[in-house]
Coordinates of C-alpha atoms in Angstrom, one line a residue:
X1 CA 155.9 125.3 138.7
X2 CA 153.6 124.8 136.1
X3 CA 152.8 120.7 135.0
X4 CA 154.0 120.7 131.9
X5 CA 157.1 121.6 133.5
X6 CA 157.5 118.7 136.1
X7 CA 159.7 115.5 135.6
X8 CA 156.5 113.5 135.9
X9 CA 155.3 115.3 133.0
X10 CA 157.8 114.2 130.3
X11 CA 157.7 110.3 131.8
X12 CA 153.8 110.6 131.0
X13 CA 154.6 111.8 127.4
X14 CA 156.5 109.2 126.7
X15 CA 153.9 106.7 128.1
X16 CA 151.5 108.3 126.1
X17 CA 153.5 108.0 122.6
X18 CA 154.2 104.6 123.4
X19 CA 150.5 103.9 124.1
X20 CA 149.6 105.7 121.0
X21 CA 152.1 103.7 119.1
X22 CA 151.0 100.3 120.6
X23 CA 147.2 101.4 119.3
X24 CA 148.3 102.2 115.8
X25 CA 150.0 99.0 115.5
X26 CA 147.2 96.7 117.1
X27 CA 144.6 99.2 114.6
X28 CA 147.2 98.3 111.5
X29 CA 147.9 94.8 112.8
X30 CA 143.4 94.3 112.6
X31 CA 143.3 95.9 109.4
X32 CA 145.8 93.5 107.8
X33 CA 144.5 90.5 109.4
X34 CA 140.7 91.2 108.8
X35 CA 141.1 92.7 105.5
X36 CA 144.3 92.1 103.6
X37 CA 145.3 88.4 104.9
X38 CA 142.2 87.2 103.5
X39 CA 141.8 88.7 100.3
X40 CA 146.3 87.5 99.7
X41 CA 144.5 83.8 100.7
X42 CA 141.4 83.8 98.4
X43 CA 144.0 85.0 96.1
X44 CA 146.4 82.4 96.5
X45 CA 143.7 79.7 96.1
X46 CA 142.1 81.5 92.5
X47 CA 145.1 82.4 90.9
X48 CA 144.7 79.6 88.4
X49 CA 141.4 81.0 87.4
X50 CA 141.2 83.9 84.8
X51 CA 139.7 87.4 85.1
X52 CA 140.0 91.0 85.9
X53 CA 143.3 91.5 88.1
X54 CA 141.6 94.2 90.2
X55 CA 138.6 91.5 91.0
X56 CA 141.6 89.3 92.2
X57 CA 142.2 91.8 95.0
X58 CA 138.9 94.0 95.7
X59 CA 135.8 94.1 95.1
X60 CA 135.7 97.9 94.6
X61 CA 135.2 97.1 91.0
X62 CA 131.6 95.4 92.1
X63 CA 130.6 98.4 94.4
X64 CA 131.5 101.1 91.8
X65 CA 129.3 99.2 89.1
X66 CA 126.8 98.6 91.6
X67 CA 126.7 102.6 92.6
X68 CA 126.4 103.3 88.8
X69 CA 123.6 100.8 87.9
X70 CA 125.5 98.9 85.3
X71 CA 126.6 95.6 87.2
X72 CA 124.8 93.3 84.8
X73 CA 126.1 94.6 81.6
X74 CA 130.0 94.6 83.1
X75 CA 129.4 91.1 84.3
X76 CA 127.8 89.8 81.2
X77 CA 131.2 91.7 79.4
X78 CA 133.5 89.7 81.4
X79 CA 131.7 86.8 81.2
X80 CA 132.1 87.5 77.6
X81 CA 135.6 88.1 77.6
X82 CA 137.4 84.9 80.1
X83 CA 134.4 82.2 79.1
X84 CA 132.8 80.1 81.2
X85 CA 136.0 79.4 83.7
X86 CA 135.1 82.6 85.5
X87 CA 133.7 83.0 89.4
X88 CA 131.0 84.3 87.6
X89 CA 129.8 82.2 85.0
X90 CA 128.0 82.6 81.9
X91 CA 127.4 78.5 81.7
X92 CA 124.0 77.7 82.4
X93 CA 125.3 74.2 83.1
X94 CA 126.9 75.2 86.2
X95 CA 123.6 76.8 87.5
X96 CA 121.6 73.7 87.0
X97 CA 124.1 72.2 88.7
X98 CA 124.4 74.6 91.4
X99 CA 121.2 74.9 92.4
X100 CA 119.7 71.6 91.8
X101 CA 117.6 70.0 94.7
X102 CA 120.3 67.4 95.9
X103 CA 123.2 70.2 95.2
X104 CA 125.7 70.5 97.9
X105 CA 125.8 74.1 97.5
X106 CA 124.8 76.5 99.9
X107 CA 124.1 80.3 99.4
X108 CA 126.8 82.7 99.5
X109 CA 127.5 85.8 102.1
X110 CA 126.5 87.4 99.1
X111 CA 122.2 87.2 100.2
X112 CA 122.9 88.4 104.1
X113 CA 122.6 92.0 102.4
X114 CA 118.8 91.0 101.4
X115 CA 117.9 90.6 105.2
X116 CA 114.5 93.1 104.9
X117 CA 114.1 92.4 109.2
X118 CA 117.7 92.5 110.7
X119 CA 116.7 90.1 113.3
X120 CA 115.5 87.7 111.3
X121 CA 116.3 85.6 107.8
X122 CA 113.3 85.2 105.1
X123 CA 113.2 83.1 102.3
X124 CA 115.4 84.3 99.9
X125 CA 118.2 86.1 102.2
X126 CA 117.8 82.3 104.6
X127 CA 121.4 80.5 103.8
X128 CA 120.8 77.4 106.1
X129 CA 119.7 74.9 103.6
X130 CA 117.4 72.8 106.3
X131 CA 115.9 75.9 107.0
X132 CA 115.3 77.4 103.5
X133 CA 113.5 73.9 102.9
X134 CA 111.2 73.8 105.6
X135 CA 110.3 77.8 105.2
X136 CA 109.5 76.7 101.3
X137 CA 107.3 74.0 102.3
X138 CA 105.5 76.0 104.3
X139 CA 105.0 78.8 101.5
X140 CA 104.7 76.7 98.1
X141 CA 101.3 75.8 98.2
X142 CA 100.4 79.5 99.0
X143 CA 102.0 80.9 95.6
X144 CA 101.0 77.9 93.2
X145 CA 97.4 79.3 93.9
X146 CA 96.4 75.3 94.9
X147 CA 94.8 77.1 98.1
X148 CA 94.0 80.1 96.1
X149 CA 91.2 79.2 94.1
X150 CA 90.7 83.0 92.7
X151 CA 94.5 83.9 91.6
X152 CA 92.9 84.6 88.2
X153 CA 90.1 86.7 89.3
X154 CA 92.3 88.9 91.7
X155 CA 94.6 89.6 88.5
X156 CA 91.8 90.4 86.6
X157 CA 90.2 92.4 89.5
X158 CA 93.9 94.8 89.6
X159 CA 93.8 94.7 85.4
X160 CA 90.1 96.2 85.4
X161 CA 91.5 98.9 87.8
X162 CA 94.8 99.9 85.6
X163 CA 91.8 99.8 82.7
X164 CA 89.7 102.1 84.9
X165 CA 92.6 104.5 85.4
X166 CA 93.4 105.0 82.0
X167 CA 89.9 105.4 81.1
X168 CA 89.9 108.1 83.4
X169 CA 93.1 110.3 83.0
X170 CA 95.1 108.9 80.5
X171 CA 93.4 108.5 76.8
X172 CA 94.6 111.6 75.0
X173 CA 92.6 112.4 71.7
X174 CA 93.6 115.0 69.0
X175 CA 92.4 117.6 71.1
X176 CA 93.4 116.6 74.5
X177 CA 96.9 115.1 75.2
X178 CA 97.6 113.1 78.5
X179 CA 101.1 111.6 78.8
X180 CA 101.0 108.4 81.3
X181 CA 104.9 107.1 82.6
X182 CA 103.9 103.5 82.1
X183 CA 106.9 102.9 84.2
X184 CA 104.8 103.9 87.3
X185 CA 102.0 103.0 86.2
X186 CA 102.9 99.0 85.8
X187 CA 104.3 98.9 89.3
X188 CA 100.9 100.5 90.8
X189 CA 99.7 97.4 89.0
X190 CA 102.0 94.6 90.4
X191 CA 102.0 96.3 94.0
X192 CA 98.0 95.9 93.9
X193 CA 98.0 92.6 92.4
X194 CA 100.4 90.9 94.8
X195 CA 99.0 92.3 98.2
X196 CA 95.3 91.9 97.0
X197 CA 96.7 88.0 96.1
X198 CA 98.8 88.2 99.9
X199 CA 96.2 90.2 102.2
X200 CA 93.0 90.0 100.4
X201 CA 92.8 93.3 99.3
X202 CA 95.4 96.0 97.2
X203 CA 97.7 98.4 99.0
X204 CA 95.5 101.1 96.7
X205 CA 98.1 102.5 94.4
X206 CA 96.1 102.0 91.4
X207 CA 92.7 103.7 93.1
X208 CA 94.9 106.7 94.4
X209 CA 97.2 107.0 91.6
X210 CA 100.3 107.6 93.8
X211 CA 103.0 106.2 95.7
X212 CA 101.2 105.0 98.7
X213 CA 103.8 105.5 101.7
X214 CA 106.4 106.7 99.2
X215 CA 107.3 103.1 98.5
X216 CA 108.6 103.4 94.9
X217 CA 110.6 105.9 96.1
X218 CA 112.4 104.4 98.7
X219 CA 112.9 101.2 97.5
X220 CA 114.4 103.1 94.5
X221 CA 117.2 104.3 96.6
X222 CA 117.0 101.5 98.9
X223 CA 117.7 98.7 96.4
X224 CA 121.0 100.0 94.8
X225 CA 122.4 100.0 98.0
X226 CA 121.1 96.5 99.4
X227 CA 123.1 95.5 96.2
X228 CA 126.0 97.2 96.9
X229 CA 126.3 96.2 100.4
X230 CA 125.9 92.4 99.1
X231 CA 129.3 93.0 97.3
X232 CA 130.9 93.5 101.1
X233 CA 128.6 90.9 103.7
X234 CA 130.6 91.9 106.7
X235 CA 129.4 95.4 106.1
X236 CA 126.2 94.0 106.2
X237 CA 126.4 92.2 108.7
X238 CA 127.5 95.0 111.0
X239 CA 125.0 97.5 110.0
X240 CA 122.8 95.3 111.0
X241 CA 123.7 94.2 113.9
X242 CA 122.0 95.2 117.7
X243 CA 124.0 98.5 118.0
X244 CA 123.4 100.0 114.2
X245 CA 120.0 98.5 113.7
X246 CA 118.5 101.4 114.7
X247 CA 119.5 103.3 111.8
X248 CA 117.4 101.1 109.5
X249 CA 114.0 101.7 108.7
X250 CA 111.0 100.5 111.7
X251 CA 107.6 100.1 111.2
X252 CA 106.8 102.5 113.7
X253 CA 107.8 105.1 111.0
X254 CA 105.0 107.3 110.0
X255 CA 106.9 107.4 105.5
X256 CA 108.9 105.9 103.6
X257 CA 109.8 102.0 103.7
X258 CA 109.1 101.7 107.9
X259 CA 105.6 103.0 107.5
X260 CA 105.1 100.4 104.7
X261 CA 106.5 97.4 106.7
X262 CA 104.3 98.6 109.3
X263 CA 101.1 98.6 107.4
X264 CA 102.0 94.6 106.1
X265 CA 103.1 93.8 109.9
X266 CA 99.7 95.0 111.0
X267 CA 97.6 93.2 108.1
X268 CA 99.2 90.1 109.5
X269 CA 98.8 90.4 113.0
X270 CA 95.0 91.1 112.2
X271 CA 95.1 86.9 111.1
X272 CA 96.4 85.9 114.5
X273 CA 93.9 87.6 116.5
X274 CA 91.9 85.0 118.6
X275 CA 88.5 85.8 116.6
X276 CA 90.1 86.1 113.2
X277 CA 88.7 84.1 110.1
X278 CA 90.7 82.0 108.2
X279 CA 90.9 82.9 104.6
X280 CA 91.5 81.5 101.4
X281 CA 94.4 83.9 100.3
X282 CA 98.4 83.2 100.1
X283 CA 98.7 84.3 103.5
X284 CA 95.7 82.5 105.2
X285 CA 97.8 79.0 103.3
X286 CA 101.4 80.1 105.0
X287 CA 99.4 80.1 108.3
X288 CA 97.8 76.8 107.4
X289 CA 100.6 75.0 106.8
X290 CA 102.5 76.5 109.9
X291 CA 103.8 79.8 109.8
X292 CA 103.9 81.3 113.2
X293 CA 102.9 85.2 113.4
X294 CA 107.0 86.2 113.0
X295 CA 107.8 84.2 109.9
X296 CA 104.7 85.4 108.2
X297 CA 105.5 89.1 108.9
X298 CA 108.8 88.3 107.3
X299 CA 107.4 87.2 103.9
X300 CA 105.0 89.2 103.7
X301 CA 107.1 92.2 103.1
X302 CA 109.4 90.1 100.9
X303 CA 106.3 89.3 99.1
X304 CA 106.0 92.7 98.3
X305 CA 109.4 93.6 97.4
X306 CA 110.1 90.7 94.9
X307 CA 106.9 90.1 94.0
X308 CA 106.0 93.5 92.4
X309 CA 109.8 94.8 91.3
X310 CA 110.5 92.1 89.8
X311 CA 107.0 91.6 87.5
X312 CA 107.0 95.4 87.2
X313 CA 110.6 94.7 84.9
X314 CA 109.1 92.5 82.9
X315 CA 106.0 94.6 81.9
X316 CA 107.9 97.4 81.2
X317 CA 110.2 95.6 79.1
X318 CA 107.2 93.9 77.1
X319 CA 106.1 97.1 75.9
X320 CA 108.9 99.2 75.6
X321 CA 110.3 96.1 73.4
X322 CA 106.9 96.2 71.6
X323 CA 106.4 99.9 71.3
X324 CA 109.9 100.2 69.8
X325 CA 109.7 97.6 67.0
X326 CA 106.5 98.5 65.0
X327 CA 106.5 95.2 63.1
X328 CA 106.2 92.8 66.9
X329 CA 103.3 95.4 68.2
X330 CA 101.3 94.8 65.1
X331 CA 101.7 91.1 64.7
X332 CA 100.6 90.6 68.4
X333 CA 97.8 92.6 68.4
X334 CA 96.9 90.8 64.9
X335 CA 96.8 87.3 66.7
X336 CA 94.7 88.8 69.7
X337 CA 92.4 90.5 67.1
X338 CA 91.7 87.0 65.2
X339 CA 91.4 84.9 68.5
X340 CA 88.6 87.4 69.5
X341 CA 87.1 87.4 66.2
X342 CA 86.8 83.6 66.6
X343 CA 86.3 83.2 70.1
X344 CA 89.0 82.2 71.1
X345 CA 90.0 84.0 74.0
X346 CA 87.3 85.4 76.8
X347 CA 87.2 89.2 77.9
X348 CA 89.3 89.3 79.9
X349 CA 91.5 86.3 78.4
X350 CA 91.8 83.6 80.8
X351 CA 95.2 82.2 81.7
X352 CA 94.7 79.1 79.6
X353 CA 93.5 81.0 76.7
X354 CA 96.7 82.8 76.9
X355 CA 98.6 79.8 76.7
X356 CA 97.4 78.9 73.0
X357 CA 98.7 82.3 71.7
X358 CA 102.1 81.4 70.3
X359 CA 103.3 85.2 69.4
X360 CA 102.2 86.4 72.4
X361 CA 104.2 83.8 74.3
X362 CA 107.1 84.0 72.3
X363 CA 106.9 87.7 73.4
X364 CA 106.6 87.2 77.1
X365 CA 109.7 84.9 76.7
X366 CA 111.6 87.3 74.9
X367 CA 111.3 90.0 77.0
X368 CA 111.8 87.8 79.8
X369 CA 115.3 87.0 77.9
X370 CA 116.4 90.0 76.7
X371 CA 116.2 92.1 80.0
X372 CA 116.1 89.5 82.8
X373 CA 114.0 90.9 85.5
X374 CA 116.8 90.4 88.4
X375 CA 120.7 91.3 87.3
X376 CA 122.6 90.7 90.5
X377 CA 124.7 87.9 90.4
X378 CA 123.1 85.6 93.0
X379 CA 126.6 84.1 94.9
X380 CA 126.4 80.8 95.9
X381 CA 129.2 79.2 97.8
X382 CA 131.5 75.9 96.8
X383 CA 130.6 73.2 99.1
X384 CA 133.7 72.1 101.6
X385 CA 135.3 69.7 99.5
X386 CA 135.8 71.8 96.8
X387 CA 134.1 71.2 92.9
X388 CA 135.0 71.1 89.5
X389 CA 134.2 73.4 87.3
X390 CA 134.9 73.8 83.7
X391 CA 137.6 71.4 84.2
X392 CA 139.5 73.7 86.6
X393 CA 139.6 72.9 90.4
X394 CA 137.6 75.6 92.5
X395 CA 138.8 75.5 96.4
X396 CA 135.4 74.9 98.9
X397 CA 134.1 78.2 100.3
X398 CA 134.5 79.9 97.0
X399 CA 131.4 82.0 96.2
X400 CA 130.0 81.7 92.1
X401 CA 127.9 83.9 90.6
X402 CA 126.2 84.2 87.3
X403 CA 125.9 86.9 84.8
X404 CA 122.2 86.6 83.6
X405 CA 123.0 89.1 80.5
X406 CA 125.8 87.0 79.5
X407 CA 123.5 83.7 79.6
X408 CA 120.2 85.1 78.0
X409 CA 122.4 87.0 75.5
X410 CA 124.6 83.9 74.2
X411 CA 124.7 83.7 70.8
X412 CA 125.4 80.1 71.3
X413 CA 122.2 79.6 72.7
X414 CA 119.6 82.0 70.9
X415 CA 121.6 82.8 67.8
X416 CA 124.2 85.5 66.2
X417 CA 121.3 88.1 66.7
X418 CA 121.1 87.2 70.6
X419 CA 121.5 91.1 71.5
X420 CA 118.1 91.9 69.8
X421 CA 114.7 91.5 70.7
X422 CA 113.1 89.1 68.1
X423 CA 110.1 86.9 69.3
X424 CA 110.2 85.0 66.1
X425 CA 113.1 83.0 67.1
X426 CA 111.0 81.3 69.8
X427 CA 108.7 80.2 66.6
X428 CA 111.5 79.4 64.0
X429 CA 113.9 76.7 66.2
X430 CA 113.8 73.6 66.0
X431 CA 112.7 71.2 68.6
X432 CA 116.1 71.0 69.8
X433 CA 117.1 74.5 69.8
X434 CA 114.0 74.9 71.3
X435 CA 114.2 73.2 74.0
X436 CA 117.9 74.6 74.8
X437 CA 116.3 77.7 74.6
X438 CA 113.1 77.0 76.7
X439 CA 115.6 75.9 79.4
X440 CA 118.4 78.2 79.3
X441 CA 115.2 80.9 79.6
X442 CA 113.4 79.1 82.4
X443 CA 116.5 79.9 84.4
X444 CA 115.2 83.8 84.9
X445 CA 113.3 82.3 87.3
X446 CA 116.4 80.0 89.1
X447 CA 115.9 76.5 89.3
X448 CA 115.6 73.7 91.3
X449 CA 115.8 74.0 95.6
X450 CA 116.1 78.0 94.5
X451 CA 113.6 78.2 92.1
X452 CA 111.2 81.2 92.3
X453 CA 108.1 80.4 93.9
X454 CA 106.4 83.5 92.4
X455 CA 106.4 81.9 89.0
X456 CA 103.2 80.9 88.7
X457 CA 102.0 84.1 89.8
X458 CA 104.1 86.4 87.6
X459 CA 103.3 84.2 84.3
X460 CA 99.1 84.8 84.8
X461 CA 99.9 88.3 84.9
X462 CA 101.8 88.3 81.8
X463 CA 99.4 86.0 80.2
X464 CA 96.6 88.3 80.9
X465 CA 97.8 92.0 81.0
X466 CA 99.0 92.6 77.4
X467 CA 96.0 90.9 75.6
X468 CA 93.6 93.2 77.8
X469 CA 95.9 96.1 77.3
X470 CA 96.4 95.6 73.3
X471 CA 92.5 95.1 72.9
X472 CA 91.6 98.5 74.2
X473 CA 94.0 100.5 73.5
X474 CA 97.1 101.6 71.0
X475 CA 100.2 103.0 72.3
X476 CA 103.3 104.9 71.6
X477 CA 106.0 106.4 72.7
X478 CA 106.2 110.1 73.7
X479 CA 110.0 110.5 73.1
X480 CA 111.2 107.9 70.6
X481 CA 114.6 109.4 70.9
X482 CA 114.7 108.7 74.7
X483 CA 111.8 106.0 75.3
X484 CA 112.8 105.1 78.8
X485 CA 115.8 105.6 80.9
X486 CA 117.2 101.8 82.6
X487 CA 119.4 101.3 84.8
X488 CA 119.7 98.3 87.1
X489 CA 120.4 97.7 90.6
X490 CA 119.4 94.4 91.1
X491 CA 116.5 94.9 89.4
X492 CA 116.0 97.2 86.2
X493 CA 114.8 100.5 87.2
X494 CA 112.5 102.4 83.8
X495 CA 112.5 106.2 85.0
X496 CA 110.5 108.8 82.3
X497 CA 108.9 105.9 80.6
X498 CA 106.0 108.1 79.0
X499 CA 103.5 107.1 76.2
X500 CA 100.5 108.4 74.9
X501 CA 97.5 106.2 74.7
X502 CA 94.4 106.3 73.1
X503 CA 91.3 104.1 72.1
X504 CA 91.0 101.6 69.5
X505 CA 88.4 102.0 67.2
X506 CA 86.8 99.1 67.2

């Protein structure tokens, strides 16, 4: 008698249909509670705020936009369309008050995507507070360039070799035409300049003219998906736990993002050795003031990363901004021209020459205003107790972003023309407006216990690059019609940003 056929058979059938219907239900009955329960509570306790209904139930609406590249703009549109009462605000009230130093505000889930080592927090993905702080202290000396006597020189040092580079491949003539995608081009620059100013000397993309290790285009796939994964934590969190770690990238990779983490690992370790001379760089300060061999590892690649993406936006948006609007290109390069012809400014322009040229400032903030250099919406959580917020009650736990397109677009703030890039409205306002402005710009950078500490850095090589760029050369567009093409994930993105360049005459 065959099996199938036996009594025993049909009572194992049955214990089998149950079992399989006691695993559905436990599977359905984990669903609901790890999924559904939670989003019906976080519901329950927002209902009184206004916004999209889908973002009441799911953040799908934050992955999609996050896939496509166009978070910022539908945040700022939001923002735009419920006011300043939204979970993510357009207020830059709130943000001072969120982020001041004595704020009782913490970081949100939202930053566990921006872990760069799984095992480990740096300074920007770090949500303990008493942590952050003492990592910061630790750092801030480092980036201010108070240990770093020659911050200035090293800029200058990267500047001379973008100069070089164009000298060499990139002037076209009447005769001779040589396109440069000043996209790439300005993060070669910003990728030299901060590991020259980290390690003591450049990663090498502006001698080689290429994406060493294939950096750019990783971290151009990379990126979009760190930001998406931020709009779901636990996801995060899971990838990058002990049993799926292994699926992200390890320096013992021979491309790609590993490879590169590799080469900054190994620059560090070099500073631990028991023979090794300590140097007057940002990474000889961390180890100074007490970062062990791990912690420096850590930011050191987060150097990197922020460091040069970040800057890389803004240069890029400079002269794409300035290229675009013929009358702002001419009127900068007038007030360079007339600060040289009266000595002014110093070849190349020191930082505190820079400084005394009001146009060129006003552009740098501009630009800084009009496409702010990170778009994602930087979550930080309600403290227990619950806040206030726009006169509406906000339950503790509850994570509050920003839209920085919505802020540094308000009309309120910079003016009916807010959508267009106009430096002269940094020159026209009065000391009031000015100051509103000045503040409500600063925050680009974040503020108080989270501000940037790359500031200082970043604002020397903006200072610097466009005077020594603008005295040498002119510069246009290849394809007025389609300058550039942006999108943002987390950070803009310029892709087939060509222009011609050619010589002044002097």
């Amino acid at each position: 008698m065959a099996f199938t056929d036996h009594p025993a058979a049909a009572l194992i059938a049955r214990a089998l249909d149950a079992t399989g219907a006691t695993a559905a239900t436990l599977l359905v009955a984990g669903v609901v509670a790890l999924f559904v329960l939670p989003t019906i509570v976080q519901w329950y306790r927002l209902s009184h705020v206004p916004g999209p209904k889908l973002a009441a139930v799911s953040k799908y609406w934050q992955i999609r936009e996050s896939i496509k590249g166009t978070l910022p703009q539908v945040l700022k549109d939001l923002s735009d369309k419920h006011g300043p009462n939204d979970l993510v605000t357009n207020d830059p009230n709130v943000l001072r008050k969120m982020m001041a130093v004595r704020s009782p505000y913490i970081r949100g889930p939202w930053y566990e995507a921006w872990r760069l080592n799984p095992t480990r927090d740096n300074l920007f993905s770090m949500r303990d507070e008493a942590g952050h702080t003492a990592l910061r202290n630790k750092m801030v000396a480092g980036y201010s360039g108070k240990e770093n006597l020659s911050m200035e020189s090293t800029i200058e040092t990267e500047i001379a070799r973008l100069v070089d580079l164009i000298e060499r491949k990139y002037i076209s003539t009447s005769k001779d035409y040589r396109p440069m995608d000043f996209g790439e081009k300005a993060q070669y620059f910003t990728l030299d300049v901060i590991s020259d100013l980290a390690f003591g000397e450049p990663l090498g993309y502006l001698e080689k003219d290429q994406d060493v290790y294939d950096y750019i285009k990783i971290t151009t796939a990379s990126i979009p998906t760190m930001l998406t994964l931020s709009c779901i934590p636990r996801l995060a969190n899971m990838i990058q736990s002990r049993f799926l770690r292994w699926l992200l990238p390890k320096e013992t990779d021979k491309i790609g993002f590993g490879a590169f983490i590799g080469v900054t690992n190994n620059a560090v370790a070099a500073r631990f050795a028991p023979n090794a001379v300590p140097q007057q760089d940002m990474l000889g300060s961390f180890i100074r003031h007490g970062l062990n061999l791990e912690e420096a590892q850590g930011e050191a690649v987060l150097q990197i990363v922020a460091g040069s993406d970040t800057s890389a936006s803004t240069i890029r948006a400079v002269m794409l901004n300035m290229c675009t609007n013929p009358p702002v290109y001419r009127k900068l390069q007038k007030e360079i021209d007339e600060a040289i012809a009266k000595g002014k400014i110093s070849s190349p322009i020191k930082d505190a020459e820079a400084r005394q040229l009001p146009y060129l400032q006003a552009v740098i903030r501009e630009a800084l205003r009009i496409l702010p250099p990170a778009g994602g919406a930087f979550f930080k959580q309600v403290p227990p107790g619950g806040d206030v917020i726009c006169g509406k009650f906000i339950p503790g736990g509850t994570q509050i972003g920003s839209s920085p397109l919505a802020i540094h677009h308000s009309k309120k703030t910079f003016g009916e023309d807010a959508e267009m890039f106009r430096p002269e409205r940094w020159l026209e306002a009065d000391e009031d407006q000015l100051e509103k402005m000045k503040a409500t710009a600063d925050l680009v950078f974040h503020y108080g216990k989270w501000q940037c500490p790359g500031k200082t850095v970043a604002l020397m090589e903006f200072n610097k690059i466009f005077v020594e760029l603008l005295r040498r050369f002119e510069w246009s567009i290849v394809n007025p019609l389609n300058a550039a093409k942006l999108n943002n994930a987390g950070v803009w993105m310029f892709d087939d940003f060509w222009v011609r360049v050619t010589r002044r005459e002097q």
